[in-house]
């Protein structure tokens, strides 16, 4: 499940003013009523990412899907910064630094959903592989989220690339100046 604060962060806080009536209607048909006075506490993962793809098509239709997802991952973090949970999490990340932030990624993602598992393997200081158990077919979305998280954590000389991806599980190689 994806929690309400995640839906709120992306669709209402970050993108609310940019969403057309057509987009809002398409998202509603796909399972999330953005005009509801009160969002549900959680939504199925598949519903959330179906709606994310709709918003990507509506707002960034000229881009390739992966680029759309990256834009939406950055937008999510913009909105997340505006939520109570997001403010607390980002404050903590600033104190933890890059390595501890990555080591706590399962906990960090658990503020947004109940399914994400992560595995961190340190190659050497400032060089790690991070595997996310479920990217819902949107590895670019999570790449953007990780990029912004590392920025909040103060990573200098940051780099990220995908090492492996099977349609769900994705391993990212993340580097920074230790």
PDB file of C-alpha atoms in Angstrom:
ATOM      1  CA  UNK A   1       0.000   0.000   0.000  1.00  0.00           C
ATOM      2  CA  UNK A   2       1.021   3.591  -0.635  1.00  0.00           C
ATOM      3  CA  UNK A   3       0.115   5.936   2.205  1.00  0.00           C
ATOM      4  CA  UNK A   4      -2.016   9.068   1.997  1.00  0.00           C
ATOM      5  CA  UNK A   5       0.933  11.409   2.659  1.00  0.00           C
ATOM      6  CA  UNK A   6       2.591  10.126  -0.541  1.00  0.00           C
ATOM      7  CA  UNK A   7      -0.533  10.762  -2.614  1.00  0.00           C
ATOM      8  CA  UNK A   8      -0.899  14.180  -1.020  1.00  0.00           C
ATOM      9  CA  UNK A   9       2.762  15.081  -1.585  1.00  0.00           C
ATOM     10  CA  UNK A  10       2.791  14.332  -5.318  1.00  0.00           C
ATOM     11  CA  UNK A  11      -0.711  14.996  -6.555  1.00  0.00           C
ATOM     12  CA  UNK A  12      -1.851  17.814  -4.262  1.00  0.00           C
ATOM     13  CA  UNK A  13       1.203  19.611  -2.851  1.00  0.00           C
ATOM     14  CA  UNK A  14       3.624  19.369  -5.790  1.00  0.00           C
ATOM     15  CA  UNK A  15       1.333  19.196  -8.817  1.00  0.00           C
ATOM     16  CA  UNK A  16      -2.132  20.289  -7.670  1.00  0.00           C
ATOM     17  CA  UNK A  17      -2.222  23.587  -9.533  1.00  0.00           C
ATOM     18  CA  UNK A  18      -0.818  21.997 -12.703  1.00  0.00           C
ATOM     19  CA  UNK A  19      -3.426  19.253 -13.018  1.00  0.00           C
ATOM     20  CA  UNK A  20      -6.158  19.849 -15.588  1.00  0.00           C
ATOM     21  CA  UNK A  21      -9.747  18.732 -15.041  1.00  0.00           C
ATOM     22  CA  UNK A  22      -9.167  16.036 -17.650  1.00  0.00           C
ATOM     23  CA  UNK A  23      -6.158  14.758 -15.708  1.00  0.00           C
ATOM     24  CA  UNK A  24      -8.047  14.791 -12.399  1.00  0.00           C
ATOM     25  CA  UNK A  25     -10.900  12.850 -14.034  1.00  0.00           C
ATOM     26  CA  UNK A  26      -8.524  10.267 -15.510  1.00  0.00           C
ATOM     27  CA  UNK A  27      -6.850   9.825 -12.115  1.00  0.00           C
ATOM     28  CA  UNK A  28     -10.271   9.405 -10.478  1.00  0.00           C
ATOM     29  CA  UNK A  29     -11.235   6.741 -13.026  1.00  0.00           C
ATOM     30  CA  UNK A  30      -7.965   4.970 -12.218  1.00  0.00           C
ATOM     31  CA  UNK A  31      -8.756   4.901  -8.493  1.00  0.00           C
ATOM     32  CA  UNK A  32      -7.755   8.109  -6.692  1.00  0.00           C
ATOM     33  CA  UNK A  33     -10.291  10.901  -6.242  1.00  0.00           C
ATOM     34  CA  UNK A  34      -8.169  14.029  -5.879  1.00  0.00           C
ATOM     35  CA  UNK A  35     -11.260  16.217  -5.375  1.00  0.00           C
ATOM     36  CA  UNK A  36     -12.397  14.236  -2.358  1.00  0.00           C
ATOM     37  CA  UNK A  37     -12.478  16.268   0.856  1.00  0.00           C
ATOM     38  CA  UNK A  38     -10.490  13.506   2.510  1.00  0.00           C
ATOM     39  CA  UNK A  39      -8.063  11.142   0.827  1.00  0.00           C
ATOM     40  CA  UNK A  40      -8.099   7.496   1.867  1.00  0.00           C
ATOM     41  CA  UNK A  41      -5.474   6.410   4.402  1.00  0.00           C
ATOM     42  CA  UNK A  42      -3.789   4.226   1.782  1.00  0.00           C
ATOM     43  CA  UNK A  43      -4.075   3.086  -1.834  1.00  0.00           C
ATOM     44  CA  UNK A  44      -2.937  -0.104  -3.549  1.00  0.00           C
ATOM     45  CA  UNK A  45       0.543   0.250  -5.023  1.00  0.00           C
ATOM     46  CA  UNK A  46      -0.759  -0.582  -8.509  1.00  0.00           C
ATOM     47  CA  UNK A  47      -3.423   2.135  -8.295  1.00  0.00           C
ATOM     48  CA  UNK A  48      -0.911   4.771  -7.218  1.00  0.00           C
ATOM     49  CA  UNK A  49       1.542   4.012 -10.033  1.00  0.00           C
ATOM     50  CA  UNK A  50      -1.256   3.777 -12.605  1.00  0.00           C
ATOM     51  CA  UNK A  51      -2.226   7.311 -11.534  1.00  0.00           C
ATOM     52  CA  UNK A  52       1.413   8.456 -11.570  1.00  0.00           C
ATOM     53  CA  UNK A  53       1.675   7.289 -15.191  1.00  0.00           C
ATOM     54  CA  UNK A  54      -1.534   9.133 -16.115  1.00  0.00           C
ATOM     55  CA  UNK A  55      -0.208  12.347 -14.606  1.00  0.00           C
ATOM     56  CA  UNK A  56       3.098  11.818 -16.431  1.00  0.00           C
ATOM     57  CA  UNK A  57       1.278  11.431 -19.748  1.00  0.00           C
ATOM     58  CA  UNK A  58      -0.830  14.521 -19.084  1.00  0.00           C
ATOM     59  CA  UNK A  59       1.954  16.820 -17.890  1.00  0.00           C
ATOM     60  CA  UNK A  60       5.022  15.504 -19.705  1.00  0.00           C
ATOM     61  CA  UNK A  61       3.600  13.705 -22.723  1.00  0.00           C
ATOM     62  CA  UNK A  62       6.430  14.890 -24.944  1.00  0.00           C
ATOM     63  CA  UNK A  63       9.018  13.011 -22.860  1.00  0.00           C
ATOM     64  CA  UNK A  64       9.980   9.341 -22.856  1.00  0.00           C
ATOM     65  CA  UNK A  65       8.383   7.368 -19.991  1.00  0.00           C
ATOM     66  CA  UNK A  66      11.598   7.140 -17.953  1.00  0.00           C
ATOM     67  CA  UNK A  67      12.091  10.917 -18.169  1.00  0.00           C
ATOM     68  CA  UNK A  68       8.470  11.457 -17.117  1.00  0.00           C
ATOM     69  CA  UNK A  69       9.017   9.256 -14.087  1.00  0.00           C
ATOM     70  CA  UNK A  70      12.163  11.159 -13.166  1.00  0.00           C
ATOM     71  CA  UNK A  71      10.261  14.445 -13.344  1.00  0.00           C
ATOM     72  CA  UNK A  72       7.533  12.985 -11.158  1.00  0.00           C
ATOM     73  CA  UNK A  73      10.067  11.626  -8.638  1.00  0.00           C
ATOM     74  CA  UNK A  74      11.550  15.112  -8.304  1.00  0.00           C
ATOM     75  CA  UNK A  75       8.039  16.575  -8.013  1.00  0.00           C
ATOM     76  CA  UNK A  76       7.193  14.039  -5.299  1.00  0.00           C
ATOM     77  CA  UNK A  77      10.166  15.215  -3.253  1.00  0.00           C
ATOM     78  CA  UNK A  78       9.090  18.857  -3.752  1.00  0.00           C
ATOM     79  CA  UNK A  79       5.688  17.981  -2.346  1.00  0.00           C
ATOM     80  CA  UNK A  80       7.074  15.685   0.344  1.00  0.00           C
ATOM     81  CA  UNK A  81       9.050  18.623   1.733  1.00  0.00           C
ATOM     82  CA  UNK A  82       5.704  20.323   2.355  1.00  0.00           C
ATOM     83  CA  UNK A  83       4.183  17.493   4.431  1.00  0.00           C
ATOM     84  CA  UNK A  84       4.633  17.048   8.178  1.00  0.00           C
ATOM     85  CA  UNK A  85       6.182  13.602   7.746  1.00  0.00           C
ATOM     86  CA  UNK A  86       8.407  14.833   4.916  1.00  0.00           C
ATOM     87  CA  UNK A  87       9.712  17.804   6.883  1.00  0.00           C
ATOM     88  CA  UNK A  88      10.642  15.532   9.786  1.00  0.00           C
ATOM     89  CA  UNK A  89      12.276  12.958   7.525  1.00  0.00           C
ATOM     90  CA  UNK A  90      14.290  15.535   5.585  1.00  0.00           C
ATOM     91  CA  UNK A  91      15.483  17.169   8.805  1.00  0.00           C
ATOM     92  CA  UNK A  92      16.708  13.768  10.017  1.00  0.00           C
ATOM     93  CA  UNK A  93      18.412  13.019   6.680  1.00  0.00           C
ATOM     94  CA  UNK A  94      20.352  16.295   6.874  1.00  0.00           C
ATOM     95  CA  UNK A  95      21.874  15.152  10.160  1.00  0.00           C
ATOM     96  CA  UNK A  96      22.496  11.542   9.119  1.00  0.00           C
ATOM     97  CA  UNK A  97      24.633  12.234   6.062  1.00  0.00           C
ATOM     98  CA  UNK A  98      24.759  10.151   2.857  1.00  0.00           C
ATOM     99  CA  UNK A  99      25.903   6.739   4.153  1.00  0.00           C
ATOM    100  CA  UNK A 100      23.520   6.565   7.117  1.00  0.00           C
ATOM    101  CA  UNK A 101      20.666   7.880   4.967  1.00  0.00           C
ATOM    102  CA  UNK A 102      21.182   5.047   2.470  1.00  0.00           C
ATOM    103  CA  UNK A 103      21.543   2.504   5.271  1.00  0.00           C
ATOM    104  CA  UNK A 104      18.137   3.619   6.597  1.00  0.00           C
ATOM    105  CA  UNK A 105      16.351   3.594   3.220  1.00  0.00           C
ATOM    106  CA  UNK A 106      13.910   0.818   4.123  1.00  0.00           C
ATOM    107  CA  UNK A 107      12.815   2.900   7.125  1.00  0.00           C
ATOM    108  CA  UNK A 108      12.745   6.057   5.008  1.00  0.00           C
ATOM    109  CA  UNK A 109      10.556   4.453   2.343  1.00  0.00           C
ATOM    110  CA  UNK A 110       8.262   3.066   5.040  1.00  0.00           C
ATOM    111  CA  UNK A 111       7.005   6.605   5.656  1.00  0.00           C
ATOM    112  CA  UNK A 112       5.509   6.369   2.135  1.00  0.00           C
ATOM    113  CA  UNK A 113       4.545   2.709   1.704  1.00  0.00           C
ATOM    114  CA  UNK A 114       4.417  -0.659   3.446  1.00  0.00           C
ATOM    115  CA  UNK A 115       6.194  -2.841   0.898  1.00  0.00           C
ATOM    116  CA  UNK A 116       9.635  -1.477   0.100  1.00  0.00           C
ATOM    117  CA  UNK A 117      12.686  -3.430   1.183  1.00  0.00           C
ATOM    118  CA  UNK A 118      16.206  -2.262   0.473  1.00  0.00           C
ATOM    119  CA  UNK A 119      19.599  -3.890   0.478  1.00  0.00           C
ATOM    120  CA  UNK A 120      22.765  -1.820   0.749  1.00  0.00           C
ATOM    121  CA  UNK A 121      26.194  -3.124  -0.214  1.00  0.00           C
ATOM    122  CA  UNK A 122      29.200  -0.878   0.337  1.00  0.00           C
ATOM    123  CA  UNK A 123      31.881  -1.325  -2.304  1.00  0.00           C
ATOM    124  CA  UNK A 124      34.190   1.250  -0.688  1.00  0.00           C
ATOM    125  CA  UNK A 125      33.657   4.548   1.130  1.00  0.00           C
ATOM    126  CA  UNK A 126      31.411   6.724  -1.007  1.00  0.00           C
ATOM    127  CA  UNK A 127      30.537   3.884  -3.393  1.00  0.00           C
ATOM    128  CA  UNK A 128      27.526   1.656  -2.729  1.00  0.00           C
ATOM    129  CA  UNK A 129      24.969  -0.510  -4.474  1.00  0.00           C
ATOM    130  CA  UNK A 130      21.410  -0.020  -3.257  1.00  0.00           C
ATOM    131  CA  UNK A 131      18.725  -2.496  -4.315  1.00  0.00           C
ATOM    132  CA  UNK A 132      15.062  -1.548  -4.066  1.00  0.00           C
ATOM    133  CA  UNK A 133      12.727  -4.530  -3.926  1.00  0.00           C
ATOM    134  CA  UNK A 134       9.898  -2.913  -5.897  1.00  0.00           C
ATOM    135  CA  UNK A 135      10.054   0.072  -8.239  1.00  0.00           C
ATOM    136  CA  UNK A 136       6.626  -0.633  -9.762  1.00  0.00           C
ATOM    137  CA  UNK A 137       8.016  -0.353 -13.273  1.00  0.00           C
ATOM    138  CA  UNK A 138       9.222   3.191 -12.588  1.00  0.00           C
ATOM    139  CA  UNK A 139      12.956   3.045 -11.801  1.00  0.00           C
ATOM    140  CA  UNK A 140      13.378   6.651 -12.933  1.00  0.00           C
ATOM    141  CA  UNK A 141      10.912   7.827 -10.279  1.00  0.00           C
ATOM    142  CA  UNK A 142      12.995   6.203  -7.548  1.00  0.00           C
ATOM    143  CA  UNK A 143      16.257   7.377  -9.109  1.00  0.00           C
ATOM    144  CA  UNK A 144      14.987  10.943  -8.792  1.00  0.00           C
ATOM    145  CA  UNK A 145      13.827  10.359  -5.202  1.00  0.00           C
ATOM    146  CA  UNK A 146      17.254   8.959  -4.286  1.00  0.00           C
ATOM    147  CA  UNK A 147      18.995  11.845  -6.036  1.00  0.00           C
ATOM    148  CA  UNK A 148      17.038  14.399  -4.024  1.00  0.00           C
ATOM    149  CA  UNK A 149      17.488  12.431  -0.781  1.00  0.00           C
ATOM    150  CA  UNK A 150      21.248  12.403  -1.284  1.00  0.00           C
ATOM    151  CA  UNK A 151      21.146  16.139  -1.914  1.00  0.00           C
ATOM    152  CA  UNK A 152      19.327  16.637   1.396  1.00  0.00           C
ATOM    153  CA  UNK A 153      21.936  14.389   3.044  1.00  0.00           C
ATOM    154  CA  UNK A 154      24.708  16.674   1.808  1.00  0.00           C
ATOM    155  CA  UNK A 155      26.322  14.297  -0.702  1.00  0.00           C
ATOM    156  CA  UNK A 156      29.016  16.064  -2.715  1.00  0.00           C
ATOM    157  CA  UNK A 157      30.162  14.765  -6.102  1.00  0.00           C
ATOM    158  CA  UNK A 158      27.038  12.621  -6.262  1.00  0.00           C
ATOM    159  CA  UNK A 159      26.416  10.108  -9.056  1.00  0.00           C
ATOM    160  CA  UNK A 160      23.773   7.440  -9.643  1.00  0.00           C
ATOM    161  CA  UNK A 161      23.267   4.815 -12.330  1.00  0.00           C
ATOM    162  CA  UNK A 162      21.221   1.674 -12.701  1.00  0.00           C
ATOM    163  CA  UNK A 163      23.208  -1.545 -12.465  1.00  0.00           C
ATOM    164  CA  UNK A 164      20.352  -4.022 -12.788  1.00  0.00           C
ATOM    165  CA  UNK A 165      16.629  -3.857 -13.373  1.00  0.00           C
ATOM    166  CA  UNK A 166      14.130  -6.687 -13.864  1.00  0.00           C
ATOM    167  CA  UNK A 167      10.907  -4.705 -14.235  1.00  0.00           C
ATOM    168  CA  UNK A 168      10.348  -4.480 -10.486  1.00  0.00           C
ATOM    169  CA  UNK A 169      13.580  -4.806  -8.515  1.00  0.00           C
ATOM    170  CA  UNK A 170      16.293  -2.261  -9.305  1.00  0.00           C
ATOM    171  CA  UNK A 171      19.889  -1.911  -8.153  1.00  0.00           C
ATOM    172  CA  UNK A 172      21.428   1.553  -8.267  1.00  0.00           C
ATOM    173  CA  UNK A 173      25.141   2.288  -8.021  1.00  0.00           C
ATOM    174  CA  UNK A 174      25.491   5.422  -5.933  1.00  0.00           C
ATOM    175  CA  UNK A 175      28.715   7.344  -5.482  1.00  0.00           C
ATOM    176  CA  UNK A 176      29.720  10.509  -3.636  1.00  0.00           C
ATOM    177  CA  UNK A 177      32.833  12.122  -2.216  1.00  0.00           C
ATOM    178  CA  UNK A 178      33.250  10.508   1.245  1.00  0.00           C
TER     179      UNK A 178
END
